[in-house]
Amino acid sequence: MKLEIARALFLIAGLAVTTVAVAAWEEPKPTVFSKAEMADQCALPREAKPQQQAKVQPDHDLLLFLFGMRQGLRPFG
């Protein structure tokens, strides 16, 4: 096979891969969610009322772990 033919085939193959990659790459567009849209997707049960839901408390063990990990990243000396 001649060098010119090989170069042309590699160029065509590279362009084909690039074309497939560009066609497959899909970035989501920024959207604004409204409360009505979210109610359809993630509805609460009818018997669950906001007053009955448990209050969320911070996990102090996790905060302490993260602080310890951050202290471990500092160089000695």
Tab-separated table of N, CA, C and O in Angstrom:
chain	number	residue	atom	x	y	z
A	1	MET	N	0.847	-1.163	0.000
A	1	MET	CA	0.000	0.000	0.000
A	1	MET	C	0.897	1.233	0.000
A	1	MET	O	1.867	1.305	0.745
A	2	LYS	N	0.525	2.185	-0.807
A	2	LYS	CA	1.330	3.392	-0.909
A	2	LYS	C	1.112	4.268	0.320
A	2	LYS	O	0.075	4.197	0.986
A	3	LEU	N	2.081	5.105	0.601
A	3	LEU	CA	2.029	5.983	1.764
A	3	LEU	C	0.884	6.984	1.661
A	3	LEU	O	0.219	7.282	2.658
A	4	GLU	N	0.615	7.472	0.463
A	4	GLU	CA	-0.462	8.441	0.281
A	4	GLU	C	-1.829	7.823	0.575
A	4	GLU	O	-2.712	8.457	1.163
A	5	ILE	N	-2.011	6.577	0.167
A	5	ILE	CA	-3.278	5.885	0.416
A	5	ILE	C	-3.459	5.635	1.908
A	5	ILE	O	-4.547	5.826	2.462
A	6	ALA	N	-2.384	5.240	2.576
A	6	ALA	CA	-2.451	4.987	4.018
A	6	ALA	C	-2.780	6.277	4.771
A	6	ALA	O	-3.602	6.279	5.697
A	7	ARG	N	-2.155	7.374	4.379
A	7	ARG	CA	-2.436	8.661	5.024
A	7	ARG	C	-3.894	9.061	4.813
A	7	ARG	O	-4.555	9.558	5.721
A	8	ALA	N	-4.406	8.870	3.621
A	8	ALA	CA	-5.790	9.223	3.334
A	8	ALA	C	-6.748	8.371	4.157
A	8	ALA	O	-7.754	8.881	4.688
A	9	LEU	N	-6.455	7.072	4.287
A	9	LEU	CA	-7.320	6.201	5.088
A	9	LEU	C	-7.302	6.596	6.563
A	9	LEU	O	-8.339	6.598	7.237
A	10	PHE	N	-6.108	6.928	7.095
A	10	PHE	CA	-6.029	7.367	8.489
A	10	PHE	C	-6.758	8.695	8.688
A	10	PHE	O	-7.401	8.916	9.713
A	11	LEU	N	-6.684	9.585	7.718
A	11	LEU	CA	-7.392	10.859	7.816
A	11	LEU	C	-8.901	10.630	7.808
A	11	LEU	O	-9.638	11.212	8.609
A	12	ILE	N	-9.376	9.781	6.935
A	12	ILE	CA	-10.805	9.473	6.865
A	12	ILE	C	-11.264	8.797	8.154
A	12	ILE	O	-12.341	9.120	8.690
A	13	ALA	N	-10.461	7.881	8.683
A	13	ALA	CA	-10.814	7.204	9.932
A	13	ALA	C	-10.856	8.205	11.089
A	13	ALA	O	-11.764	8.153	11.938
A	14	GLY	N	-9.902	9.112	11.136
A	14	GLY	CA	-9.893	10.126	12.195
A	14	GLY	C	-11.088	11.055	12.109
A	14	GLY	O	-11.705	11.397	13.125
A	15	LEU	N	-11.438	11.466	10.915
A	15	LEU	CA	-12.614	12.311	10.736
A	15	LEU	C	-13.904	11.566	11.093
A	15	LEU	O	-14.834	12.161	11.639
A	16	ALA	N	-13.956	10.273	10.793
A	16	ALA	CA	-15.138	9.484	11.136
A	16	ALA	C	-15.292	9.374	12.657
A	16	ALA	O	-16.404	9.534	13.183
A	17	VAL	N	-14.201	9.124	13.351
A	17	VAL	CA	-14.263	9.035	14.815
A	17	VAL	C	-14.666	10.381	15.409
A	17	VAL	O	-15.479	10.455	16.325
A	18	THR	N	-14.125	11.464	14.883
A	18	THR	CA	-14.477	12.800	15.371
A	18	THR	C	-15.946	13.103	15.121
A	18	THR	O	-16.633	13.657	15.982
A	19	THR	N	-16.449	12.723	13.974
A	19	THR	CA	-17.855	12.956	13.653
A	19	THR	C	-18.770	12.177	14.593
A	19	THR	O	-19.771	12.714	15.082
A	20	VAL	N	-18.437	10.934	14.871
A	20	VAL	CA	-19.251	10.129	15.788
A	20	VAL	C	-19.198	10.703	17.199
A	20	VAL	O	-20.207	10.761	17.900
A	21	ALA	N	-18.019	11.169	17.625
A	21	ALA	CA	-17.893	11.748	18.961
A	21	ALA	C	-18.710	13.033	19.090
A	21	ALA	O	-19.362	13.259	20.106
A	22	VAL	N	-18.687	13.874	18.079
A	22	VAL	CA	-19.459	15.116	18.115
A	22	VAL	C	-20.955	14.806	18.098
A	22	VAL	O	-21.741	15.446	18.804
A	23	ALA	N	-21.367	13.820	17.340
A	23	ALA	CA	-22.780	13.462	17.274
A	23	ALA	C	-23.264	12.866	18.604
A	23	ALA	O	-24.416	13.066	18.997
A	24	ALA	N	-22.399	12.152	19.312
A	24	ALA	CA	-22.797	11.503	20.559
A	24	ALA	C	-22.736	12.453	21.751
A	24	ALA	O	-23.349	12.190	22.781
A	25	TRP	N	-21.995	13.564	21.623
A	25	TRP	CA	-21.819	14.481	22.745
A	25	TRP	C	-23.054	15.377	22.839
A	25	TRP	O	-23.333	16.173	21.965
A	26	GLU	N	-23.775	15.242	23.931
A	26	GLU	CA	-24.978	16.041	24.131
A	26	GLU	C	-24.899	16.710	25.489
A	26	GLU	O	-24.869	16.046	26.527
A	27	GLU	N	-24.829	18.024	25.500
A	27	GLU	CA	-24.811	18.767	26.748
A	27	GLU	C	-26.238	19.163	27.099
A	27	GLU	O	-26.966	19.679	26.254
A	28	PRO	N	-26.625	18.941	28.346
A	28	PRO	CA	-27.975	19.354	28.721
A	28	PRO	C	-28.080	20.873	28.767
A	28	PRO	O	-27.157	21.567	29.168
A	29	LYS	N	-29.211	21.372	28.345
A	29	LYS	CA	-29.440	22.809	28.357
A	29	LYS	C	-29.863	23.236	29.759
A	29	LYS	O	-30.519	22.480	30.471
A	30	PRO	N	-29.506	24.438	30.168
A	30	PRO	CA	-29.950	24.891	31.493
A	30	PRO	C	-31.461	25.107	31.495
A	30	PRO	O	-32.028	25.724	30.594
A	31	THR	N	-32.106	24.562	32.495
A	31	THR	CA	-33.546	24.688	32.606
A	31	THR	C	-33.910	25.146	34.017
A	31	THR	O	-33.151	24.947	34.962
A	32	VAL	N	-35.062	25.737	34.134
A	32	VAL	CA	-35.584	26.179	35.423
A	32	VAL	C	-36.725	25.252	35.799
A	32	VAL	O	-37.665	25.063	35.021
A	33	PHE	N	-36.638	24.665	36.975
A	33	PHE	CA	-37.684	23.774	37.449
A	33	PHE	C	-38.713	24.584	38.215
A	33	PHE	O	-38.382	25.393	39.070
A	34	SER	N	-39.954	24.346	37.911
A	34	SER	CA	-41.006	25.006	38.677
A	34	SER	C	-41.538	24.030	39.715
A	34	SER	O	-41.321	22.822	39.636
A	35	LYS	N	-42.231	24.564	40.678
A	35	LYS	CA	-42.760	23.716	41.736
A	35	LYS	C	-43.810	22.762	41.196
A	35	LYS	O	-43.946	21.644	41.671
A	36	ALA	N	-44.545	23.191	40.184
A	36	ALA	CA	-45.574	22.329	39.600
A	36	ALA	C	-44.945	21.129	38.896
A	36	ALA	O	-45.464	20.017	38.976
A	37	GLU	N	-43.826	21.344	38.210
A	37	GLU	CA	-43.157	20.233	37.533
A	37	GLU	C	-42.586	19.250	38.540
A	37	GLU	O	-42.626	18.045	38.341
A	38	MET	N	-42.018	19.750	39.619
A	38	MET	CA	-41.428	18.878	40.622
A	38	MET	C	-42.496	18.088	41.374
A	38	MET	O	-42.245	16.982	41.816
A	39	ALA	N	-43.683	18.650	41.520
A	39	ALA	CA	-44.758	17.939	42.223
A	39	ALA	C	-45.173	16.701	41.443
A	39	ALA	O	-45.540	15.690	42.039
A	40	ASP	N	-45.131	16.759	40.140
A	40	ASP	CA	-45.495	15.592	39.332
A	40	ASP	C	-44.440	14.502	39.422
A	40	ASP	O	-44.749	13.319	39.383
A	41	GLN	N	-43.186	14.874	39.532
A	41	GLN	CA	-42.105	13.899	39.519
A	41	GLN	C	-41.855	13.292	40.890
A	41	GLN	O	-41.547	12.126	41.010
A	42	CYS	N	-41.946	14.086	41.923
A	42	CYS	CA	-41.582	13.618	43.261
A	42	CYS	C	-42.691	13.996	44.234
A	42	CYS	O	-42.506	14.870	45.071
A	43	ALA	N	-43.790	13.343	44.116
A	43	ALA	CA	-44.930	13.678	44.969
A	43	ALA	C	-44.794	13.006	46.329
A	43	ALA	O	-44.354	11.862	46.438
A	44	LEU	N	-45.181	13.741	47.363
A	44	LEU	CA	-45.207	13.176	48.708
A	44	LEU	C	-46.476	12.366	48.889
A	44	LEU	O	-47.512	12.648	48.264
A	45	PRO	N	-46.451	11.373	49.763
A	45	PRO	CA	-47.689	10.656	50.058
A	45	PRO	C	-48.715	11.597	50.673
A	45	PRO	O	-48.376	12.568	51.341
A	46	ARG	N	-49.975	11.306	50.449
A	46	ARG	CA	-51.030	12.201	50.933
A	46	ARG	C	-51.075	12.270	52.452
A	46	ARG	O	-51.420	13.288	53.032
A	47	GLU	N	-50.721	11.173	53.122
A	47	GLU	CA	-50.820	11.165	54.583
A	47	GLU	C	-49.619	11.842	55.249
A	47	GLU	O	-49.659	12.155	56.420
A	48	ALA	N	-48.535	12.087	54.507
A	48	ALA	CA	-47.354	12.732	55.077
A	48	ALA	C	-47.513	14.238	54.998
A	48	ALA	O	-47.670	14.802	53.930
A	49	LYS	N	-47.480	14.875	56.126
A	49	LYS	CA	-47.596	16.327	56.190
A	49	LYS	C	-46.237	16.897	56.582
A	49	LYS	O	-45.426	16.226	57.222
A	50	PRO	N	-45.957	18.137	56.202
A	50	PRO	CA	-44.649	18.715	56.534
A	50	PRO	C	-44.359	18.750	58.031
A	50	PRO	O	-43.215	18.652	58.444
A	51	GLN	N	-45.384	18.859	58.870
A	51	GLN	CA	-45.151	18.890	60.310
A	51	GLN	C	-44.739	17.514	60.832
A	51	GLN	O	-44.077	17.404	61.862
A	52	GLN	N	-45.125	16.451	60.146
A	52	GLN	CA	-44.831	15.106	60.597
A	52	GLN	C	-43.443	14.631	60.174
A	52	GLN	O	-42.953	13.645	60.702
A	53	GLN	N	-42.832	15.301	59.214
A	53	GLN	CA	-41.533	14.855	58.728
A	53	GLN	C	-40.464	15.123	59.778
A	53	GLN	O	-40.528	16.102	60.521
A	54	ALA	N	-39.487	14.246	59.844
A	54	ALA	CA	-38.427	14.362	60.840
A	54	ALA	C	-37.510	15.531	60.506
A	54	ALA	O	-37.249	15.830	59.345
A	55	LYS	N	-37.016	16.179	61.532
A	55	LYS	CA	-36.072	17.273	61.350
A	55	LYS	C	-34.697	16.680	61.038
A	55	LYS	O	-34.289	15.676	61.609
A	56	VAL	N	-33.978	17.327	60.130
A	56	VAL	CA	-32.648	16.852	59.739
A	56	VAL	C	-31.617	17.477	60.665
A	56	VAL	O	-31.556	18.703	60.814
A	57	GLN	N	-30.825	16.646	61.283
A	57	GLN	CA	-29.767	17.109	62.180
A	57	GLN	C	-28.415	16.866	61.516
A	57	GLN	O	-28.217	15.858	60.842
A	58	PRO	N	-27.451	17.780	61.694
A	58	PRO	CA	-26.132	17.558	61.083
A	58	PRO	C	-25.420	16.387	61.746
A	58	PRO	O	-25.575	16.135	62.949
A	59	ASP	N	-24.674	15.684	60.957
A	59	ASP	CA	-23.919	14.537	61.453
A	59	ASP	C	-22.565	15.044	61.935
A	59	ASP	O	-21.670	15.346	61.139
A	60	HIS	N	-22.381	15.133	63.252
A	60	HIS	CA	-21.155	15.696	63.802
A	60	HIS	C	-19.958	14.767	63.575
A	60	HIS	O	-18.828	15.218	63.463
A	61	ASP	N	-20.216	13.458	63.506
A	61	ASP	CA	-19.118	12.533	63.241
A	61	ASP	C	-18.557	12.744	61.842
A	61	ASP	O	-17.348	12.689	61.636
A	62	LEU	N	-19.425	13.008	60.884
A	62	LEU	CA	-18.973	13.256	59.520
A	62	LEU	C	-18.176	14.552	59.447
A	62	LEU	O	-17.141	14.624	58.787
A	63	LEU	N	-18.652	15.600	60.141
A	63	LEU	CA	-17.919	16.862	60.151
A	63	LEU	C	-16.549	16.693	60.789
A	63	LEU	O	-15.556	17.245	60.303
A	64	LEU	N	-16.468	15.933	61.862
A	64	LEU	CA	-15.191	15.679	62.514
A	64	LEU	C	-14.262	14.879	61.612
A	64	LEU	O	-13.060	15.149	61.530
A	65	PHE	N	-14.820	13.902	60.897
A	65	PHE	CA	-14.023	13.109	59.953
A	65	PHE	C	-13.462	13.990	58.839
A	65	PHE	O	-12.290	13.895	58.485
A	66	LEU	N	-14.299	14.870	58.274
A	66	LEU	CA	-13.830	15.753	57.214
A	66	LEU	C	-12.758	16.711	57.721
A	66	LEU	O	-11.774	16.986	57.022
A	67	PHE	N	-12.916	17.216	58.950
A	67	PHE	CA	-11.902	18.090	59.524
A	67	PHE	C	-10.588	17.339	59.704
A	67	PHE	O	-9.512	17.852	59.401
A	68	GLY	N	-10.657	16.097	60.178
A	68	GLY	CA	-9.452	15.291	60.354
A	68	GLY	C	-8.769	14.979	59.032
A	68	GLY	O	-7.540	14.991	58.936
A	69	MET	N	-9.563	14.710	58.004
A	69	MET	CA	-8.975	14.449	56.695
A	69	MET	C	-8.276	15.695	56.159
A	69	MET	O	-7.214	15.610	55.542
A	70	ARG	N	-8.865	16.863	56.396
A	70	ARG	CA	-8.260	18.110	55.934
A	70	ARG	C	-6.956	18.377	56.678
A	70	ARG	O	-5.987	18.842	56.101
A	71	GLN	N	-6.920	18.068	57.953
A	71	GLN	CA	-5.694	18.281	58.728
A	71	GLN	C	-4.597	17.327	58.267
A	71	GLN	O	-3.425	17.662	58.295
A	72	GLY	N	-4.974	16.159	57.801
A	72	GLY	CA	-4.001	15.192	57.335
A	72	GLY	C	-3.376	15.569	56.006
A	72	GLY	O	-2.312	15.060	55.642
A	73	LEU	N	-3.979	16.462	55.272
A	73	LEU	CA	-3.443	16.876	53.971
A	73	LEU	C	-2.353	17.933	54.102
A	73	LEU	O	-1.648	18.200	53.145
A	74	ARG	N	-2.214	18.529	55.266
A	74	ARG	CA	-1.194	19.556	55.450
A	74	ARG	C	0.184	18.932	55.516
A	74	ARG	O	0.382	17.870	56.112
A	75	PRO	N	1.187	19.580	54.935
A	75	PRO	CA	2.546	19.032	55.007
A	75	PRO	C	3.128	19.221	56.405
A	75	PRO	O	2.780	20.149	57.131
A	76	PHE	N	3.985	18.300	56.779
A	76	PHE	CA	4.634	18.375	58.096
A	76	PHE	C	5.739	19.416	58.048
A	76	PHE	O	6.480	19.522	57.086
A	77	GLY	N	5.887	20.167	59.147
A	77	GLY	CA	6.999	21.104	59.259
A	77	GLY	C	6.622	22.421	58.896
A	77	GLY	O	6.629	23.385	58.501
